mmCIF file of C-alpha atoms and ligand atoms in Angstrom:
data_model
loop_
_atom_site.group_PDB
_atom_site.id
_atom_site.type_symbol
_atom_site.label_atom_id
_atom_site.label_comp_id
_atom_site.label_asym_id
_atom_site.label_seq_id
_atom_site.Cartn_x
_atom_site.Cartn_y
_atom_site.Cartn_z
ATOM 1 C CA MET B 1 -0.023 -0.043 0.018
ATOM 2 C CA ARG B 2 1.649 3.235 -1.183
ATOM 3 C CA LYS B 3 -0.660 5.774 0.397
ATOM 4 C CA ILE B 4 -4.201 6.478 1.261
ATOM 5 C CA GLU B 5 -5.696 7.193 -2.258
ATOM 6 C CA HIS B 6 -9.113 8.569 -0.924
ATOM 7 C CA ILE B 7 -11.546 8.437 1.886
ATOM 8 C CA GLY B 8 -15.009 7.558 0.531
ATOM 9 C CA ILE B 9 -17.997 9.289 2.082
ATOM 10 C CA ALA B 10 -21.597 8.260 1.464
ATOM 11 C CA VAL B 11 -23.796 11.269 1.037
ATOM 12 C CA GLN B 12 -27.568 11.663 0.274
ATOM 13 C CA ASP B 13 -27.273 14.792 -1.841
ATOM 14 C CA LEU B 14 -23.969 15.390 -3.732
ATOM 15 C CA GLU B 15 -24.549 19.046 -4.488
ATOM 16 C CA GLU B 16 -25.438 19.903 -0.883
ATOM 17 C CA SER B 17 -22.411 17.857 0.270
ATOM 18 C CA ASN B 18 -20.135 19.345 -2.358
ATOM 19 C CA ALA B 19 -21.002 22.882 -0.871
ATOM 20 C CA LEU B 20 -20.474 21.710 2.642
ATOM 21 C CA PHE B 21 -17.148 20.108 1.932
ATOM 22 C CA ALA B 22 -15.974 23.134 -0.057
ATOM 23 C CA LYS B 23 -16.547 25.293 2.955
ATOM 24 C CA LEU B 24 -14.810 22.785 5.239
ATOM 25 C CA LEU B 25 -11.871 22.288 3.013
ATOM 26 C CA GLY B 26 -11.605 25.898 1.765
ATOM 27 C CA LYS B 27 -11.634 24.554 -1.817
ATOM 28 C CA LYS B 28 -13.990 23.239 -4.457
ATOM 29 C CA HIS B 29 -14.207 19.687 -5.717
ATOM 30 C CA PHE B 30 -11.928 19.187 -8.869
ATOM 31 C CA LYS B 31 -14.182 16.800 -10.656
ATOM 32 C CA THR B 32 -17.439 14.888 -10.550
ATOM 33 C CA GLU B 33 -17.815 11.442 -12.233
ATOM 34 C CA LYS B 34 -20.426 8.862 -12.651
ATOM 35 C CA VAL B 35 -19.323 5.246 -12.208
ATOM 36 C CA GLU B 36 -22.035 3.119 -13.914
ATOM 37 C CA GLY B 37 -20.761 -0.170 -12.544
ATOM 38 C CA GLU B 38 -21.138 1.057 -8.943
ATOM 39 C CA ALA B 39 -24.346 3.152 -9.707
ATOM 40 C CA VAL B 40 -22.799 6.085 -8.027
ATOM 41 C CA GLU B 41 -21.995 9.640 -8.854
ATOM 42 C CA THR B 42 -18.824 10.809 -7.159
ATOM 43 C CA SER B 43 -17.080 14.101 -6.649
ATOM 44 C CA PHE B 44 -13.376 14.466 -5.549
ATOM 45 C CA PHE B 45 -11.488 17.086 -3.382
ATOM 46 C CA GLN B 46 -7.799 17.013 -3.336
ATOM 47 C CA VAL B 47 -6.367 17.216 0.191
ATOM 48 C CA GLY B 48 -2.578 17.153 -0.033
ATOM 49 C CA GLU B 49 -1.422 13.742 -1.181
ATOM 50 C CA THR B 50 -4.915 12.177 -0.663
ATOM 51 C CA LYS B 51 -8.563 12.845 -1.592
ATOM 52 C CA VAL B 52 -12.037 12.962 -0.305
ATOM 53 C CA GLU B 53 -14.489 11.112 -2.427
ATOM 54 C CA LEU B 54 -18.208 11.833 -1.889
ATOM 55 C CA LEU B 55 -20.603 9.243 -3.303
ATOM 56 C CA GLN B 56 -24.255 9.589 -4.141
ATOM 57 C CA ALA B 57 -26.155 6.515 -5.237
ATOM 58 C CA THR B 58 -27.655 6.794 -8.856
ATOM 59 C CA ASN B 59 -30.117 3.966 -8.374
ATOM 60 C CA PRO B 60 -31.600 1.912 -5.387
ATOM 61 C CA ASN B 61 -29.363 -1.191 -6.248
ATOM 62 C CA SER B 62 -26.154 0.814 -5.600
ATOM 63 C CA ALA B 63 -24.002 -0.416 -2.675
ATOM 64 C CA ILE B 64 -24.220 3.260 -1.328
ATOM 65 C CA ALA B 65 -28.087 3.164 -1.481
ATOM 66 C CA LYS B 66 -28.116 -0.017 0.481
ATOM 67 C CA TYR B 67 -25.648 1.429 2.971
ATOM 68 C CA LEU B 68 -27.829 4.418 3.453
ATOM 69 C CA GLU B 69 -30.853 2.310 4.145
ATOM 70 C CA LYS B 70 -29.206 1.017 7.190
ATOM 71 C CA LYS B 71 -26.615 3.645 8.211
ATOM 72 C CA LYS B 72 -26.325 7.474 8.349
ATOM 73 C CA PRO B 73 -24.332 9.282 5.792
ATOM 74 C CA GLY B 74 -20.608 9.260 6.678
ATOM 75 C CA VAL B 75 -17.331 7.474 6.064
ATOM 76 C CA HIS B 76 -17.999 4.704 3.868
ATOM 77 C CA HIS B 77 -14.526 3.210 2.940
ATOM 78 C CA ILE B 78 -10.917 3.848 2.834
ATOM 79 C CA ALA B 79 -9.075 3.407 -0.456
ATOM 80 C CA PHE B 80 -5.328 2.722 -0.775
ATOM 81 C CA ASP B 81 -3.216 3.258 -3.733
ATOM 82 C CA VAL B 82 -1.300 0.059 -4.834
ATOM 83 C CA GLU B 83 1.297 -0.465 -7.437
ATOM 84 C CA ASN B 84 0.224 -3.830 -8.772
ATOM 85 C CA ILE B 85 -3.349 -4.640 -7.771
ATOM 86 C CA GLU B 86 -3.308 -8.399 -8.863
ATOM 87 C CA ALA B 87 -0.125 -8.932 -6.878
ATOM 88 C CA GLU B 88 -1.724 -7.025 -3.869
ATOM 89 C CA VAL B 89 -4.954 -9.205 -4.203
ATOM 90 C CA GLU B 90 -2.794 -12.535 -4.154
ATOM 91 C CA ARG B 91 -0.889 -11.209 -0.986
ATOM 92 C CA LEU B 92 -4.035 -10.201 0.862
ATOM 93 C CA LYS B 93 -5.732 -13.582 -0.054
ATOM 94 C CA GLY B 94 -2.718 -15.265 1.479
ATOM 95 C CA GLU B 95 -3.116 -13.096 4.575
ATOM 96 C CA GLY B 96 -6.721 -14.417 4.904
ATOM 97 C CA PHE B 97 -8.635 -11.267 3.834
ATOM 98 C CA GLU B 98 -11.922 -11.738 1.944
ATOM 99 C CA ILE B 99 -11.781 -10.161 -1.488
ATOM 100 C CA LEU B 100 -15.184 -9.034 -2.883
ATOM 101 C CA ASN B 101 -14.077 -8.887 -6.512
ATOM 102 C CA GLU B 102 -11.035 -10.835 -7.366
ATOM 103 C CA THR B 103 -11.039 -9.286 -10.894
ATOM 104 C CA PRO B 104 -10.267 -5.580 -10.551
ATOM 105 C CA LYS B 105 -13.072 -3.399 -11.805
ATOM 106 C CA GLN B 106 -13.446 0.112 -13.172
ATOM 107 C CA GLY B 107 -13.522 2.685 -10.533
ATOM 108 C CA ALA B 108 -13.407 6.486 -10.591
ATOM 109 C CA ASP B 109 -10.706 8.850 -11.499
ATOM 110 C CA ASN B 110 -8.983 6.435 -13.860
ATOM 111 C CA LYS B 111 -8.491 3.572 -11.485
ATOM 112 C CA LEU B 112 -8.798 -0.188 -11.344
ATOM 113 C CA VAL B 113 -10.413 -1.101 -7.976
ATOM 114 C CA VAL B 114 -10.894 -4.129 -5.671
ATOM 115 C CA PHE B 115 -12.841 -4.176 -2.383
ATOM 116 C CA LEU B 116 -12.179 -6.316 0.700
ATOM 117 C CA HIS B 117 -15.178 -7.397 2.865
ATOM 118 C CA PRO B 118 -15.274 -5.358 6.146
ATOM 119 C CA ARG B 119 -15.766 -8.422 8.247
ATOM 120 C CA THR B 120 -12.178 -9.286 7.505
ATOM 121 C CA THR B 121 -10.777 -5.778 7.847
ATOM 122 C CA ASN B 122 -11.755 -4.804 11.459
ATOM 123 C CA GLY B 123 -15.200 -3.448 10.176
ATOM 124 C CA VAL B 124 -13.612 -1.051 7.714
ATOM 125 C CA LEU B 125 -14.554 -1.387 4.040
ATOM 126 C CA VAL B 126 -11.268 -1.321 2.196
ATOM 127 C CA GLU B 127 -10.633 -0.430 -1.413
ATOM 128 C CA LEU B 128 -7.495 -1.038 -3.449
ATOM 129 C CA CYS B 129 -6.833 1.320 -6.321
ATOM 130 C CA GLN B 130 -4.300 1.034 -9.155
ATOM 131 C CA GLU B 131 -3.844 3.981 -11.618
ATOM 132 C CA ILE B 132 -4.719 2.825 -15.275
ATOM 133 C CA SER B 133 -1.604 3.807 -16.948
ATOM 134 C CA VAL B 134 -1.883 5.216 -20.449
ATOM 135 C CA ASN B 135 0.102 2.363 -22.181
ATOM 136 C CA SER B 136 -2.202 -0.350 -20.487
ATOM 137 C CA LYS B 137 -5.441 1.144 -22.245
HETATM 138 C C1 LIG D 201 -16.279 4.673 -7.378
HETATM 139 C C2 LIG D 201 -15.483 3.792 -6.632
HETATM 140 C C3 LIG D 201 -14.103 4.255 -6.505
HETATM 141 O O1 LIG D 201 -13.766 4.930 -5.526
HETATM 142 O O2 LIG D 201 -13.440 4.205 -7.532
HETATM 143 C C4 LIG D 201 -16.148 3.556 -5.305
HETATM 144 O O3 LIG D 201 -15.577 3.788 -4.238
HETATM 145 S S1 LIG D 201 -17.541 2.692 -5.281
HETATM 146 C C5 LIG D 201 -18.079 2.469 -3.623
HETATM 147 C C6 LIG D 201 -19.355 1.707 -3.523
HETATM 148 N N1 LIG D 201 -19.195 0.323 -4.001
HETATM 149 C C7 LIG D 201 -18.825 -0.616 -3.002
HETATM 150 O O4 LIG D 201 -18.847 -0.414 -1.733
HETATM 151 C C8 LIG D 201 -18.501 -1.995 -3.543
HETATM 152 C C9 LIG D 201 -18.171 -3.000 -2.452
HETATM 153 N N2 LIG D 201 -19.183 -3.123 -1.403
HETATM 154 C C10 LIG D 201 -19.972 -4.208 -1.273
HETATM 155 O O5 LIG D 201 -19.757 -5.198 -2.049
HETATM 156 C C11 LIG D 201 -20.964 -4.236 -0.154
HETATM 157 O O6 LIG D 201 -21.343 -2.872 0.162
HETATM 158 C C12 LIG D 201 -20.673 -4.967 1.174
HETATM 159 C C13 LIG D 201 -19.468 -4.268 1.806
HETATM 160 C C14 LIG D 201 -20.380 -6.451 0.785
HETATM 161 C C15 LIG D 201 -21.841 -4.918 2.134
HETATM 162 O O7 LIG D 201 -22.909 -5.318 1.481
HETATM 163 P P1 LIG D 201 -24.296 -5.340 2.149
HETATM 164 O O8 LIG D 201 -24.559 -4.139 2.891
HETATM 165 O O9 LIG D 201 -25.331 -5.728 1.114
HETATM 166 O O10 LIG D 201 -24.055 -6.579 3.028
HETATM 167 P P2 LIG D 201 -24.524 -6.642 4.492
HETATM 168 O O11 LIG D 201 -25.844 -5.781 4.873
HETATM 169 O O12 LIG D 201 -24.867 -8.197 4.750
HETATM 170 O O13 LIG D 201 -23.310 -6.173 5.335
HETATM 171 C C16 LIG D 201 -22.475 -7.191 5.739
HETATM 172 C C17 LIG D 201 -21.826 -6.522 7.072
HETATM 173 O O14 LIG D 201 -20.908 -5.434 6.514
HETATM 174 C C18 LIG D 201 -21.196 -4.235 7.021
HETATM 175 N N3 LIG D 201 -21.074 -3.104 6.133
HETATM 176 C C19 LIG D 201 -21.775 -2.827 5.103
HETATM 177 N N4 LIG D 201 -21.248 -1.825 4.482
HETATM 178 C C20 LIG D 201 -20.182 -1.415 5.237
HETATM 179 C C21 LIG D 201 -19.274 -0.386 5.104
HETATM 180 N N5 LIG D 201 -19.204 0.479 4.150
HETATM 181 N N6 LIG D 201 -18.229 -0.252 6.097
HETATM 182 C C22 LIG D 201 -18.302 -1.169 7.087
HETATM 183 N N7 LIG D 201 -19.179 -2.101 7.379
HETATM 184 C C23 LIG D 201 -20.048 -2.263 6.405
HETATM 185 C C24 LIG D 201 -22.667 -4.336 7.582
HETATM 186 O O15 LIG D 201 -22.928 -3.442 8.686
HETATM 187 C C25 LIG D 201 -22.761 -5.937 7.929
HETATM 188 O O16 LIG D 201 -22.261 -5.997 9.269
HETATM 189 P P3 LIG D 201 -23.123 -6.722 10.315
HETATM 190 O O17 LIG D 201 -23.190 -8.166 9.656
HETATM 191 O O18 LIG D 201 -22.291 -6.800 11.540
HETATM 192 O O19 LIG D 201 -24.363 -6.098 10.381
HETATM 193 CO CO1 LIG D 202 -13.736 4.719 -3.507
#
């Protein structure tokens, strides 16, 4: 794990939360992006080396929608930047962590992502992110 790539925060209303976090952080989000595969719309704030990712569900089947059925808006996951996501998945499997999607999937902000089940990570939903480099497209 090279650094915390982002902190994912589940929100009910992206526009409202964008305005709140702009006040909190003293800067506006630098992008919004829909991720069809996760049925979310995201917005990103750069905070030093890491980011804050706000996530709003775009349909009721979204993991974010399901989360907000049971829990209040708040910190949803921690994402770590990794050099080689396949190698990291193998390493973590060997360490006994439960991988939710062994095959990396498309995330936001030009990343391939994998999630670990929170029941094997002390109750924290963990996301691994690998930058999709230009020559691997
Ligand atoms: C755009 C992308 C990106 O950055 O590139 C994203 O981040 S997309 C971010 C959205 N996509 C994802 O999160 C994809 C991965 N997430 C998932 O597959 C799911 O949300 C699960 C983590 C498997 C949870 O699914 P679901 O809520 O249906 O299962 P469940 O209700 O049985 O929950 C199983 C247990 O996990 C707990 N649980 C659920 N969500 C949790 C969360 N975010 N953090 C910590 N614990 C969590 C529940 O309280 C429950 O604990 P108890 O059994 O003790 O009650
Ligand atoms: Co994320």
